[in-house]
XYZ file of C-alpha atoms in Angstrom:
718
model
C 0.361 -0.024 0.280
C 2.697 2.292 -0.075
C 1.974 4.653 -3.505
C -2.437 4.106 -2.953
C -3.351 7.629 -1.979
C -3.977 8.268 1.566
C -7.433 8.213 1.729
C -7.657 5.644 -0.119
C -5.275 3.597 2.625
C -7.241 5.098 5.680
C -10.656 3.360 3.367
C -8.878 -0.082 4.105
C -7.947 0.076 7.733
C -11.246 0.896 8.216
C -12.748 -2.123 5.972
C -10.065 -3.928 7.789
C -10.971 -2.891 11.235
C -15.170 -3.605 10.547
C -14.671 -6.536 9.400
C -12.281 -7.917 12.050
C -14.582 -6.609 14.534
C -17.740 -7.751 12.367
C -20.402 -9.596 15.832
C -21.381 -11.527 12.791
C -19.148 -14.651 10.710
C -17.127 -13.698 8.029
C -14.727 -14.897 5.416
C -13.554 -14.919 2.134
C -12.734 -17.724 -0.093
C -10.996 -16.824 -2.995
C -11.775 -18.466 -7.052
C -10.775 -22.026 -5.370
C -12.796 -21.949 -2.094
C -9.595 -21.453 -0.131
C -10.224 -20.125 2.995
C -7.881 -17.010 2.418
C -9.397 -14.933 6.382
C -11.533 -15.028 8.508
C -12.399 -12.063 10.909
C -12.666 -12.841 14.609
C -15.738 -14.345 15.193
C -15.241 -16.748 12.787
C -13.780 -18.355 15.024
C -16.634 -20.070 17.037
C -17.756 -21.231 13.537
C -15.853 -25.797 12.863
C -12.772 -26.060 11.234
C -11.768 -22.098 11.284
C -9.086 -21.688 13.305
C -8.672 -19.380 16.685
C -4.927 -17.821 15.308
C -4.037 -16.708 11.710
C -2.357 -20.017 10.133
C 1.970 -20.171 10.129
C 4.231 -20.456 6.896
C 7.594 -21.535 6.496
C 7.667 -21.259 10.413
C 6.385 -16.933 10.815
C 2.818 -16.182 11.433
C 0.752 -14.654 7.823
C -1.739 -12.387 8.126
C -4.851 -13.539 9.701
C -7.103 -14.376 6.852
C -4.463 -16.308 4.786
C -4.754 -20.036 6.326
C -2.787 -22.090 3.741
C -4.403 -25.058 3.689
C -7.985 -24.978 4.778
C -10.236 -25.002 2.388
C -14.514 -24.434 2.235
C -15.001 -27.824 3.057
C -13.853 -27.422 6.803
C -16.095 -24.817 7.615
C -19.280 -25.753 8.977
C -21.653 -28.234 6.669
C -18.598 -27.895 4.071
C -20.714 -29.925 1.318
C -23.840 -27.153 1.546
C -21.360 -24.337 2.015
C -19.202 -25.570 -0.996
C -22.757 -25.823 -3.645
C -23.747 -22.679 -2.407
C -20.081 -20.890 -3.189
C -19.629 -22.098 -6.375
C -23.303 -20.655 -7.654
C -22.090 -17.428 -6.418
C -18.864 -17.854 -8.657
C -20.488 -19.315 -11.600
C -23.625 -16.657 -11.302
C -22.668 -14.196 -10.326
C -25.604 -12.924 -8.539
C -25.749 -12.987 -3.982
C -27.377 -15.168 -2.352
C -28.842 -14.150 0.744
C -30.078 -16.398 4.194
C -29.716 -19.758 3.616
C -30.687 -21.565 6.789
C -27.682 -24.282 6.837
C -27.028 -26.993 9.567
C -23.902 -25.464 12.559
C -22.498 -28.698 15.152
C -25.061 -29.984 17.610
C -28.470 -28.607 17.346
C -27.574 -25.407 15.545
C -28.717 -22.682 12.988
C -26.968 -20.405 10.749
C -28.407 -17.966 8.077
C -25.609 -17.574 4.871
C -25.168 -14.645 2.535
C -22.589 -14.783 -0.114
C -21.648 -12.346 -1.934
C -19.149 -12.480 -5.220
C -16.213 -9.949 -5.588
C -13.675 -8.487 -8.697
C -10.958 -7.040 -8.915
C -10.010 -3.827 -10.356
C -13.613 -1.935 -9.864
C -16.006 -3.653 -9.677
C -15.955 -4.696 -14.085
C -13.960 -7.647 -14.119
C -13.295 -11.837 -12.848
C -14.540 -12.920 -9.977
C -11.494 -13.452 -7.716
C -12.962 -13.913 -4.420
C -16.303 -14.876 -2.332
C -17.537 -12.781 0.988
C -19.579 -15.423 2.878
C -21.436 -13.666 5.620
C -22.898 -16.716 8.671
C -24.995 -16.079 11.673
C -26.162 -17.835 13.863
C -30.323 -17.935 14.246
C -30.043 -20.835 16.433
C -31.799 -18.808 19.810
C -34.217 -16.813 16.972
C -34.869 -20.250 15.422
C -35.718 -21.915 18.976
C -37.222 -18.642 20.417
C -39.958 -18.949 16.458
C -39.821 -22.636 17.758
C -41.365 -22.334 21.364
C -43.193 -19.810 20.022
C -45.035 -22.116 17.658
C -45.955 -24.407 20.106
C -47.484 -22.519 22.643
C -49.595 -21.184 19.997
C -50.696 -25.126 19.272
C -50.401 -25.964 22.730
C -53.573 -22.937 23.504
C -55.486 -24.121 19.752
C -55.048 -27.848 20.926
C -56.283 -27.125 24.693
C -57.861 -24.070 25.001
C -61.020 -24.987 24.164
C -61.114 -28.907 25.849
C -63.816 -29.906 29.048
C -62.228 -33.026 29.578
C -60.094 -34.481 32.109
C -58.642 -37.053 29.401
C -58.585 -35.175 26.569
C -57.244 -32.114 27.735
C -53.572 -34.455 29.002
C -53.769 -36.481 25.644
C -53.634 -33.134 23.915
C -50.710 -31.591 26.173
C -48.502 -34.951 25.514
C -49.423 -34.769 21.580
C -48.159 -31.556 21.783
C -45.104 -31.491 23.831
C -44.067 -35.140 22.290
C -41.527 -34.971 19.929
C -41.652 -31.032 19.624
C -39.985 -29.957 23.365
C -39.448 -34.073 24.475
C -38.681 -37.225 23.668
C -41.637 -38.473 26.281
C -43.955 -37.501 28.394
C -45.909 -38.124 31.336
C -49.427 -36.844 32.617
C -50.262 -37.257 36.127
C -53.613 -36.081 37.763
C -54.893 -35.848 40.746
C -57.752 -38.484 41.352
C -59.995 -35.336 42.924
C -59.997 -34.280 40.079
C -60.775 -36.610 38.158
C -64.396 -36.861 40.161
C -64.867 -33.057 39.642
C -63.934 -32.760 42.938
C -61.715 -29.663 44.472
C -58.224 -31.075 44.398
C -55.450 -30.286 47.388
C -54.804 -27.011 48.475
C -51.351 -25.815 46.562
C -49.627 -26.298 49.906
C -48.137 -28.004 52.110
C -48.573 -31.427 49.986
C -46.528 -34.410 50.417
C -47.767 -37.011 49.039
C -50.867 -36.853 46.549
C -53.245 -39.954 44.948
C -52.748 -39.530 41.192
C -54.001 -41.476 37.651
C -52.204 -41.547 35.206
C -53.526 -39.468 32.261
C -51.643 -39.352 29.067
C -48.378 -41.207 28.319
C -46.264 -40.200 24.983
C -44.917 -42.496 23.173
C -46.742 -45.678 23.917
C -43.952 -47.983 24.212
C -44.946 -48.355 28.363
C -45.691 -51.031 30.155
C -49.031 -51.883 30.474
C -48.975 -50.903 34.022
C -47.327 -47.754 33.570
C -50.024 -46.417 30.716
C -52.575 -44.659 31.387
C -55.682 -45.452 33.967
C -52.816 -46.389 35.860
C -52.690 -45.492 39.959
C -49.195 -43.766 40.370
C -48.569 -42.484 43.949
C -44.640 -40.882 44.024
C -42.860 -41.987 47.244
C -42.446 -39.307 49.846
C -38.716 -36.842 49.127
C -38.407 -38.531 45.722
C -38.697 -34.610 43.210
C -42.204 -35.671 42.322
C -43.164 -34.925 46.078
C -41.442 -32.320 46.156
C -43.045 -30.819 42.836
C -46.257 -31.345 44.560
C -45.173 -29.658 47.639
C -43.491 -26.771 47.116
C -45.014 -25.895 43.421
C -41.424 -25.383 41.770
C -40.922 -26.855 38.843
C -37.505 -29.040 38.536
C -34.964 -29.237 36.086
C -32.205 -32.544 36.363
C -30.142 -32.661 33.761
C -27.418 -36.430 33.341
C -29.529 -38.708 36.225
C -27.108 -41.567 36.348
C -28.682 -45.161 36.896
C -28.848 -46.688 40.349
C -30.945 -49.062 41.245
C -34.594 -50.721 41.376
C -36.794 -47.286 42.711
C -37.041 -46.913 46.542
C -40.489 -45.191 47.947
C -44.430 -46.512 48.400
C -46.639 -48.874 46.454
C -47.283 -48.233 43.406
C -43.321 -47.657 42.608
C -42.260 -48.271 39.234
C -39.011 -47.955 37.032
C -35.737 -47.119 38.296
C -34.198 -44.862 41.130
C -31.917 -41.714 39.783
C -29.773 -40.107 41.845
C -29.384 -36.425 40.601
C -26.557 -34.621 39.353
C -24.176 -32.365 41.872
C -25.060 -28.918 41.603
C -22.562 -27.488 38.917
C -24.619 -29.502 36.382
C -28.057 -29.878 38.360
C -30.734 -27.293 40.021
C -29.794 -26.034 44.090
C -31.662 -27.709 46.091
C -32.265 -31.000 44.617
C -29.217 -32.889 45.048
C -29.753 -36.437 46.316
C -33.205 -37.062 45.761
C -34.422 -40.007 43.022
C -36.484 -39.490 39.952
C -38.780 -42.095 39.294
C -38.282 -43.096 35.529
C -40.615 -45.652 34.053
C -38.963 -48.190 31.690
C -39.144 -46.728 28.276
C -37.185 -43.731 29.691
C -34.580 -45.787 31.390
C -32.364 -43.691 28.888
C -33.252 -40.464 29.761
C -30.271 -38.152 30.348
C -32.898 -35.106 31.516
C -35.779 -34.629 33.168
C -38.138 -31.357 33.651
C -41.175 -31.912 36.496
C -44.121 -29.628 36.713
C -46.494 -29.853 38.955
C -50.119 -28.615 37.537
C -51.666 -25.899 39.484
C -54.988 -23.435 38.652
C -57.311 -20.748 40.530
C -55.770 -22.422 43.887
C -55.897 -25.562 43.497
C -52.141 -28.574 42.751
C -54.524 -31.022 39.513
C -51.812 -32.975 38.769
C -47.785 -33.374 37.664
C -46.429 -32.904 34.103
C -43.003 -35.137 33.270
C -41.243 -34.728 30.404
C -37.818 -36.345 29.267
C -35.024 -36.440 27.120
C -33.012 -39.370 25.417
C -32.857 -39.871 22.211
C -31.861 -36.291 20.865
C -28.144 -35.396 22.454
C -28.961 -32.165 23.565
C -30.063 -31.442 26.927
C -32.876 -29.708 28.453
C -32.618 -25.628 29.633
C -33.333 -22.849 31.608
C -35.365 -22.027 28.196
C -37.106 -25.109 28.161
C -37.644 -25.562 31.725
C -39.722 -21.770 30.655
C -41.452 -23.130 28.181
C -42.482 -26.355 29.408
C -43.767 -24.079 32.004
C -45.727 -21.813 30.433
C -47.987 -24.920 28.751
C -48.202 -26.613 31.933
C -50.006 -23.426 32.731
C -52.381 -23.279 30.148
C -52.922 -26.898 30.555
C -53.804 -25.758 34.006
C -56.485 -24.052 33.088
C -57.907 -26.371 31.141
C -57.780 -29.530 33.870
C -59.962 -26.889 36.067
C -62.247 -25.500 33.768
C -62.445 -29.177 32.836
C -62.948 -30.505 36.525
C -65.030 -27.725 37.063
C -67.400 -28.837 34.219
C -67.466 -32.801 35.919
C -68.634 -31.129 38.676
C -71.540 -28.795 37.151
C -72.876 -32.114 35.310
C -72.372 -34.592 37.951
C -74.158 -32.007 39.969
C -77.107 -31.355 37.453
C -77.314 -35.140 37.330
C -77.276 -36.266 40.988
C -80.047 -33.859 41.074
C -81.635 -35.072 37.951
C -81.237 -38.838 38.832
C -82.941 -37.471 42.147
C -85.850 -36.194 40.959
C -86.976 -39.466 39.191
C -88.019 -42.137 39.884
C -86.329 -44.790 41.928
C -88.346 -47.474 39.340
C -91.463 -48.855 37.835
C -93.402 -48.854 40.720
C -95.948 -52.360 40.231
C -99.651 -52.004 38.664
C -101.929 -54.168 37.589
C -102.592 -52.296 34.974
C -99.750 -52.886 33.018
C -96.086 -54.683 32.465
C -93.772 -52.138 32.854
C -90.681 -51.112 30.884
C -87.736 -48.863 31.228
C -84.650 -47.682 29.013
C -82.744 -45.281 30.766
C -80.150 -43.919 28.928
C -78.251 -39.543 29.862
C -76.428 -38.903 27.408
C -72.739 -36.877 27.620
C -73.694 -33.328 25.864
C -69.913 -32.999 25.228
C -68.768 -29.408 25.257
C -71.644 -28.350 28.211
C -71.150 -30.679 30.859
C -74.676 -30.837 31.652
C -77.116 -33.027 32.580
C -80.602 -33.330 30.580
C -83.900 -32.731 31.081
C -86.032 -35.956 30.087
C -88.283 -37.888 32.416
C -90.879 -40.463 33.123
C -93.035 -41.149 35.293
C -95.885 -43.900 35.892
C -99.018 -42.526 38.450
C -101.193 -44.511 39.402
C -104.919 -42.983 38.929
C -107.991 -44.384 40.968
C -110.575 -46.764 39.150
C -107.682 -49.033 38.888
C -106.188 -46.944 36.592
C -102.451 -45.778 35.643
C -101.128 -42.972 33.503
C -97.927 -42.503 31.401
C -95.298 -40.031 31.478
C -92.892 -38.968 29.289
C -92.135 -35.121 28.933
C -88.579 -33.834 27.864
C -86.486 -30.376 29.410
C -85.365 -28.619 25.808
C -81.628 -27.178 27.519
C -79.104 -29.062 29.881
C -77.670 -28.087 33.187
C -79.041 -27.826 36.222
C -82.062 -25.044 34.734
C -82.983 -28.003 32.893
C -82.840 -30.811 35.644
C -84.899 -28.309 38.078
C -87.256 -27.184 35.464
C -87.898 -30.569 34.539
C -88.541 -31.678 38.684
C -91.279 -28.799 39.006
C -93.199 -30.279 35.468
C -93.210 -33.783 37.120
C -94.719 -32.632 40.357
C -97.045 -30.251 38.491
C -97.660 -33.701 36.568
C -98.087 -35.563 39.356
C -100.148 -32.763 40.998
C -102.404 -32.881 38.481
C -102.949 -36.311 37.820
C -104.526 -36.848 41.460
C -107.123 -34.514 40.934
C -107.405 -36.888 37.489
C -107.787 -34.327 35.354
C -108.042 -35.744 31.561
C -105.385 -35.571 29.330
C -106.001 -33.242 27.394
C -107.094 -30.103 29.867
C -103.881 -32.008 31.854
C -100.879 -30.681 29.366
C -103.353 -27.051 29.512
C -103.286 -26.116 33.041
C -99.164 -26.928 31.939
C -98.595 -25.475 29.498
C -99.445 -22.506 31.497
C -96.980 -23.012 34.769
C -94.118 -23.133 31.484
C -95.977 -20.225 30.589
C -95.435 -18.881 33.134
C -92.299 -19.933 34.752
C -90.057 -18.515 31.352
C -91.527 -15.331 32.575
C -90.163 -15.144 35.692
C -87.130 -12.864 36.192
C -84.219 -13.725 36.553
C -82.383 -13.630 40.289
C -79.181 -11.104 39.197
C -77.487 -12.758 42.266
C -77.757 -16.681 41.191
C -75.213 -18.342 38.814
C -75.185 -17.178 35.417
C -76.632 -20.257 34.371
C -79.471 -19.841 36.130
C -80.441 -16.861 34.849
C -81.354 -18.422 31.408
C -85.062 -18.633 30.503
C -87.156 -21.321 31.149
C -86.906 -23.781 28.551
C -89.211 -25.376 25.989
C -91.000 -28.965 27.259
C -92.106 -31.242 26.039
C -94.958 -34.059 27.656
C -97.034 -36.938 25.995
C -99.999 -38.004 29.015
C -101.787 -41.141 28.594
C -103.574 -42.965 30.458
C -104.537 -46.281 30.159
C -108.122 -48.122 31.705
C -107.861 -51.936 32.102
C -111.958 -52.071 32.369
C -112.864 -50.702 29.524
C -109.470 -51.772 26.928
C -109.482 -48.128 26.161
C -106.145 -44.993 26.422
C -106.411 -41.601 26.454
C -103.610 -39.478 24.759
C -102.418 -36.250 24.667
C -99.326 -35.047 23.025
C -97.156 -31.324 23.015
C -95.064 -30.881 21.165
C -93.994 -34.837 21.635
C -92.911 -37.283 19.351
C -96.041 -39.782 18.951
C -96.099 -43.033 20.224
C -96.076 -46.405 18.572
C -98.607 -48.863 19.274
C -97.798 -52.857 18.846
C -101.013 -54.571 18.959
C -101.104 -58.632 19.390
C -100.507 -59.965 15.895
C -97.391 -57.908 16.002
C -98.365 -55.050 13.904
C -97.193 -51.668 14.358
C -98.201 -47.688 13.930
C -98.069 -44.570 14.748
C -100.228 -42.734 16.735
C -100.390 -38.973 14.561
C -103.678 -38.117 16.825
C -104.261 -35.381 19.841
C -100.544 -33.710 18.534
C -100.891 -30.114 19.615
C -97.994 -27.268 20.322
C -94.814 -28.197 22.672
C -94.470 -26.342 26.553
C -94.353 -22.963 26.723
C -97.342 -20.622 24.838
C -98.863 -19.906 27.596
C -102.387 -19.894 25.061
C -102.146 -23.404 23.546
C -105.570 -25.808 23.658
C -105.045 -29.694 23.598
C -106.742 -32.878 22.162
C -107.115 -36.168 23.074
C -107.216 -39.121 21.350
C -109.202 -42.038 22.061
C -107.604 -46.316 20.993
C -109.136 -49.042 21.701
C -106.895 -51.621 22.121
C -107.171 -55.524 22.617
C -105.161 -57.061 26.310
C -101.867 -57.810 25.285
C -101.358 -54.313 23.296
C -97.952 -52.467 23.734
C -97.848 -48.707 23.749
C -94.825 -46.981 23.215
C -93.768 -43.374 24.791
C -90.169 -41.643 24.048
C -88.083 -38.817 23.805
C -86.502 -37.583 20.655
C -83.173 -39.087 22.170
C -84.183 -41.794 21.854
C -83.978 -41.316 17.872
C -80.634 -39.727 17.069
C -80.291 -40.052 13.443
C -82.505 -39.688 10.340
C -85.624 -40.152 13.097
C -87.801 -41.761 10.230
C -85.187 -44.302 9.267
C -84.903 -45.500 13.222
C -88.405 -45.459 13.858
C -89.022 -47.675 11.669
C -86.119 -49.548 13.452
C -87.974 -49.371 16.414
C -91.456 -50.169 15.647
C -89.360 -53.664 13.945
C -87.783 -54.025 17.490
C -90.560 -54.207 19.731
C -92.817 -56.006 17.496
C -91.903 -59.405 18.993
C -94.829 -61.038 20.611
C -94.313 -62.422 24.337
C -91.254 -60.760 25.219
C -90.908 -59.286 28.534
C -91.781 -55.293 28.296
C -87.796 -54.992 29.420
C -86.557 -56.852 27.165
C -88.006 -55.046 25.051
C -86.652 -51.664 25.753
C -83.513 -53.183 26.132
C -82.780 -54.102 23.178
C -84.533 -50.720 21.751
C -81.756 -49.548 22.664
C -79.386 -51.665 21.640
C -80.524 -51.219 18.200
C -80.775 -47.668 18.323
C -78.445 -45.858 20.105
C -74.104 -45.645 19.919
C -72.530 -46.560 22.968
C -71.970 -42.623 24.757
C -75.050 -41.187 23.022
C -75.178 -37.711 23.360
C -78.570 -37.063 24.115
C -80.737 -38.360 27.001
C -82.999 -40.584 25.653
C -85.943 -41.913 26.771
C -88.363 -45.452 26.187
C -91.262 -46.298 28.310
C -93.381 -49.311 27.207
C -95.743 -51.027 28.603
C -97.917 -53.623 27.717
C -101.486 -53.528 28.667
C -103.401 -55.231 30.611
C -107.326 -55.925 31.451
C -109.142 -56.471 35.063
C -110.335 -59.311 35.232
C -114.347 -59.720 34.930
C -115.050 -61.195 38.848
C -112.762 -58.308 39.912
C -115.789 -55.829 38.827
C -119.075 -55.329 40.153
C -121.404 -52.688 38.278
C -124.709 -51.592 39.230
C -127.106 -48.894 38.547
C -129.318 -47.922 41.631
C -132.114 -45.065 41.512
C -132.731 -41.563 43.346
C -134.322 -43.598 46.364
C -133.349 -43.598 49.977
C -134.135 -47.746 50.235
C -131.407 -48.652 46.911
C -128.672 -48.113 50.112
C -130.411 -50.933 51.912
C -129.728 -53.115 48.577
C -126.234 -51.427 47.547
C -125.113 -52.834 51.688
C -126.715 -56.120 50.663
C -124.663 -56.276 47.155
C -121.109 -55.076 49.419
C -121.396 -57.576 51.981
C -122.034 -60.422 49.468
C -118.959 -59.769 46.594
C -116.969 -58.999 49.356
C -117.306 -62.582 51.221
C -117.183 -63.848 47.888
C -113.272 -61.905 47.150
C -112.796 -63.097 51.061
C -112.956 -59.642 52.350
C -115.036 -60.124 55.662
C -113.009 -58.128 57.585
C -113.647 -55.035 55.103
C -117.449 -56.171 54.818
C -118.501 -52.964 57.816
C -116.174 -49.993 56.661
C -116.979 -50.328 53.122
C -120.815 -50.602 53.947
C -120.205 -47.449 55.487
C -118.240 -45.668 52.697
C -120.771 -47.026 50.382
C -123.577 -45.855 52.213
C -122.044 -42.429 53.302
C -121.423 -41.838 49.958
C -125.070 -43.131 47.954
C -126.697 -41.090 50.721
C -125.788 -38.268 50.281
C -125.873 -38.258 46.137
C -129.584 -39.082 46.052
C -129.293 -36.071 48.457
C -128.309 -33.993 46.090
C -127.761 -35.668 42.783
C -131.010 -34.879 40.639
C -130.375 -37.964 38.290
C -129.540 -42.171 38.375
C -126.858 -43.181 40.071
C -124.051 -45.465 39.699
C -122.384 -48.087 41.975
C -118.954 -50.003 41.120
C -116.662 -52.119 43.502
C -113.182 -52.787 41.902
C -110.697 -55.831 43.427
C -107.215 -55.078 42.740
C -103.798 -54.234 44.801
C -106.322 -52.109 46.785
C -110.121 -52.259 47.186
C -112.214 -49.155 45.763
C -115.250 -47.931 45.992
C -116.864 -45.461 43.449
C -120.053 -43.660 43.365
C -121.335 -42.103 40.180
C -124.222 -39.331 39.624
C -124.758 -36.603 37.287
C -124.094 -33.880 39.790
C -120.135 -31.257 39.495
C -121.390 -29.755 42.386
C -117.744 -31.051 44.319
C -117.787 -32.795 48.174
C -116.177 -30.971 50.334
C -114.672 -32.562 53.993
C -116.348 -30.477 56.920
C -115.471 -30.874 60.421
C -119.165 -30.704 62.171
C -119.284 -29.383 65.296
C -120.653 -30.806 69.196
C -124.232 -28.538 68.060
C -124.032 -29.370 64.346
C -126.856 -32.352 62.789
C -124.739 -33.089 59.635
C -121.388 -32.376 58.066
C -120.185 -35.881 58.930
C -120.265 -38.074 56.687
C -117.335 -37.328 54.231
C -115.530 -36.645 56.874
C -116.517 -40.320 58.847
C -115.591 -41.710 54.877
C -112.151 -40.581 55.070
C -111.247 -41.660 58.656
C -112.322 -45.054 57.122
C -110.508 -45.590 53.374
C -106.464 -44.771 52.932
C -107.553 -42.453 49.732
C -110.390 -41.092 48.535
C -111.086 -38.032 45.949
C -113.063 -36.731 42.578
C -113.145 -37.030 39.094
C -115.660 -35.296 36.662
C -116.413 -36.238 33.651
C -118.475 -34.399 30.512
C -121.402 -36.397 32.379
C -120.993 -35.623 36.014
C -118.743 -37.063 38.681
C -117.173 -40.014 40.178
C -116.526 -39.977 44.594
C -113.930 -42.647 44.906
C -112.285 -44.415 47.575
C -109.614 -47.124 47.445
C -109.007 -49.221 50.618
C -106.076 -51.431 51.531
C -105.893 -54.988 51.995
C -105.542 -56.685 54.758
C -102.059 -58.599 54.897
C -101.760 -57.362 50.996
């Protein structure tokens, strides 16, 4: 440079300083791809010397190593191909990603260099190499968090959350992972408090990959020994990072320990405060050289433990991996806690629903009943449905069959179902006809929907009262007639004794809740042995018309027990885990034997009372009920006396022997008798009071022709 202009010398000097002190690696190769010059940062790359090479015993100027070529730098083959392309084309190449040593990632740019003023031949190529490993790791961690949030954030199932967590972490972050969830969380209960836990009963929720022993798989109960890192992490809620453990014999500790006990490294290679504690490893992770334990906590509750292993990849976990694992576990813990709360809500709603439904079907001589009730899973809601059923004994040996469905799920739907079932039971006790009963029920649902929400209640309870559907059918075993009415409900199925079936489409009205709806009645004269099936729409989950045809075929099997028919229909129509509640209530109709019923017409005259008492004595003697003769005579006398005194038309007397002894007195008056408590000075008013004392139950029902006053007496020894 002796003849160079001073400014050119200064420029060259400045460029040399900038070249040598650049923070990125800069390397200059000649046309033969021999390394001519490298800056200080380039020594971080494999194959580049930390000191200038020597020639003939003396140091040369930095950047003149004589025997080094591109093949010795980084991934020589890939870099060599890139540099040759630049020399051949004369075009620069920017930002080509290459693999460095270990798991490092490099970004390489190459620029052609020519002699003279830039117009001459290409004599060298400048390589600009940047280590982007940390940037790539940061991006990978961010992508992992995004994936975890997308796959886990909206889940409301504890097992699904654990499985998706394992799928996200392996192999992106770990070679293997085990997720253990507290037993109480599976049941929807509040887990142990976040502090002071020394030993926690856990259940394995997810394992990835699935190469573990069968007893270490999903569903296995796990209890980590006292003072192990797992137990310590569950106690103080601090994540643990353990590097380079060395195997040291079988595990020690409490029941349920499996795998191997691995002592932790010395403080120089591991986190402080962990020296000497054993680590329990499953068999598939025996070769793990690095572990992470992360307790799962949310809202002050301890939910479980996540354990990550590295065995196949050579790079151990570092602090950044620990932070990432902690963030993913925290995200999963929130979803697990949401799922736990949803499970608790579902459990509470299901318990409420079961408590509001009949524990079993009552025995009734008028029907042979069968029931199939399948609760739905309601994915994503965690609630219970509002389907209900009932079998209600009525006066005169009749029986009412009820099936209903409240739309919606959860505590509100279950509570509404209970209110409607109680209302139906009360109105059935008044012997209201089906159409009139549904009209009153419609008005009740309308009033419930207009109730203002409770501002202090749980938001779920502030939902409007759901609409409801219902079918109400009454079977009379004496007349062998079924009277029914429907409110927006699927029509019943009737199977006759010859195996033919039909769908009863008549008497269908709007769903409950309109407030001013009217309903009609359908009357069916069915022979003894016919089958009447009531159901909810959950029994026909897909393609209702096709499912209804399958239901009719399943029920059309004369001679089989009704309960067997219901069970077979459910197996044929429903999947293993139906999404909606399903109810099938079937009844094979029976007729009351003629010798168990006596019915007579009596004139409106007091002389008829003597004839009625004679009839009672003879019939009760034939039935072997002599001990009921006197109270029955008194009941019949009082009821007939009232009818003679107040009714203008003919009087009827009917005795029915079933599980109870029923006495019915009918007349053409619509005036309802009232129970009175006469004082000592009253000359009347004691008749109905006496009847109420002698009978087990009594009541009044009305018809278009008048009313019927009835009583029921329990049969001794029944």
